[in-house]
Amino acid sequence: MLIGTLLAEQLGIYEKMAADKSLSPSTLNGYRKSINGERMKRWSDVSLSECTQPELYNWIRDLGVTAKFARNLLTPLRSVLEDALNAGLIKSNPFNEIELSKLLKKTAKNSDYVVEPFSSEERAAIIDAARADERPMIQFWFNAGLRPGEMIALRWGKIDFKSATALIDLNVVMRTEKGPKTSAGIRRVDLNEDAISALSAQKLISMSRGEHVWLNPSTNTPWETDAQIRKTLWIPLLKRSGVKYRNPYQARHSFASAALTAGGCNPWYLAQQLGHADVEMVFRV
């Protein structure tokens, strides 16, 4: 019994789960990349009996990826071996003989993602460089700190101008709208004067065109993906502004950084506004 065959069957199971809505499209896409990727080809023509603890240990040790990437990569393989054990096809699961957390701590590389918030001067330059149909969205993003998918999903019906708040209860991932991963992601975000001002300007642009707050200026239709925002709005805007390029998610980091830099912002309150389950992410990132 070849591991490659079992992985292909496992992918079929994942696809059925996605079709039944018990698995999200983004998770399916992650599993598909893991199973069809170059690294997993190491096991394509390997039989179950040949997948031993030393072979598996050495492969994991030499992956040269972050711990998070490694765990995502290993999930389908681990599931296949666990099923094989339960079916009596192997006497032991080699994963059970490996202290995975300890191994990854020693061998995984650090993430190369850099958190680099925009300074107040840079934020002002970006907003000033934005066209009239782009400026409200950028100004709001810097002052509300939403995730890209939350920006895409935001509806006018979720905005309460009287209390200056926005109810965040939806996120868009890979063109699919769904609720947040955790209950902490559902929250009511307090909006400052700049955020409310941006929404007031946006009323003239999008309120008569439907329920979505933020529209693609090129088409006057709702945004579909964060990649679409990055390619058609963000990259050209930063070029016009003369500000060093960072990805759009840095707008969220900039909101958090600005709140803490200004002083007087309770980190626990900020964590709640960002949709984190606890304050650990605020302190670490």
mmCIF file of C-alpha atoms in Angstrom, residues 16 32 35 48 50 53 67-68 71 78 84 99 121 125 138 150 158 161 182 190 193-194 218 224 235 250 262 267 277:
data_model
loop_
_atom_site.group_PDB
_atom_site.id
_atom_site.type_symbol
_atom_site.label_atom_id
_atom_site.label_comp_id
_atom_site.label_asym_id
_atom_site.label_seq_id
_atom_site.Cartn_x
_atom_site.Cartn_y
_atom_site.Cartn_z
ATOM 1 C CA LYS A 16 -16.200 15.738 -0.142
ATOM 2 C CA ARG A 32 -4.388 20.208 -1.477
ATOM 3 C CA ILE A 35 -0.580 16.700 -0.622
ATOM 4 C CA LEU A 48 3.387 2.043 4.554
ATOM 5 C CA GLU A 50 8.799 1.652 4.723
ATOM 6 C CA GLN A 53 10.308 6.598 12.633
ATOM 7 C CA ALA A 67 6.872 25.357 12.549
ATOM 8 C CA LYS A 68 3.418 26.513 11.446
ATOM 9 C CA ARG A 71 2.367 21.370 11.032
ATOM 10 C CA ARG A 78 -0.433 12.168 9.946
ATOM 11 C CA ALA A 84 -3.698 2.962 8.558
ATOM 12 C CA GLU A 99 8.145 14.476 19.916
ATOM 13 C CA GLU A 121 3.782 60.583 8.419
ATOM 14 C CA ALA A 125 1.195 60.455 2.759
ATOM 15 C CA ILE A 138 -7.787 53.688 3.267
ATOM 16 C CA GLU A 150 -13.508 41.807 7.355
ATOM 17 C CA LYS A 158 -23.500 46.767 10.543
ATOM 18 C CA PHE A 161 -23.383 56.031 13.365
ATOM 19 C CA THR A 182 -13.280 32.140 17.147
ATOM 20 C CA ASP A 190 -15.396 51.509 18.371
ATOM 21 C CA GLU A 193 -13.719 60.569 14.302
ATOM 22 C CA ASP A 194 -11.493 59.784 11.308
ATOM 23 C CA SER A 218 -12.531 50.143 -11.003
ATOM 24 C CA GLU A 224 -13.844 39.705 -3.877
ATOM 25 C CA ILE A 235 0.386 48.642 -4.950
ATOM 26 C CA GLN A 250 0.277 46.305 7.733
ATOM 27 C CA ALA A 262 -0.307 57.284 21.543
ATOM 28 C CA PRO A 267 -3.765 46.391 25.647
ATOM 29 C CA ALA A 277 -9.167 35.819 22.153
#
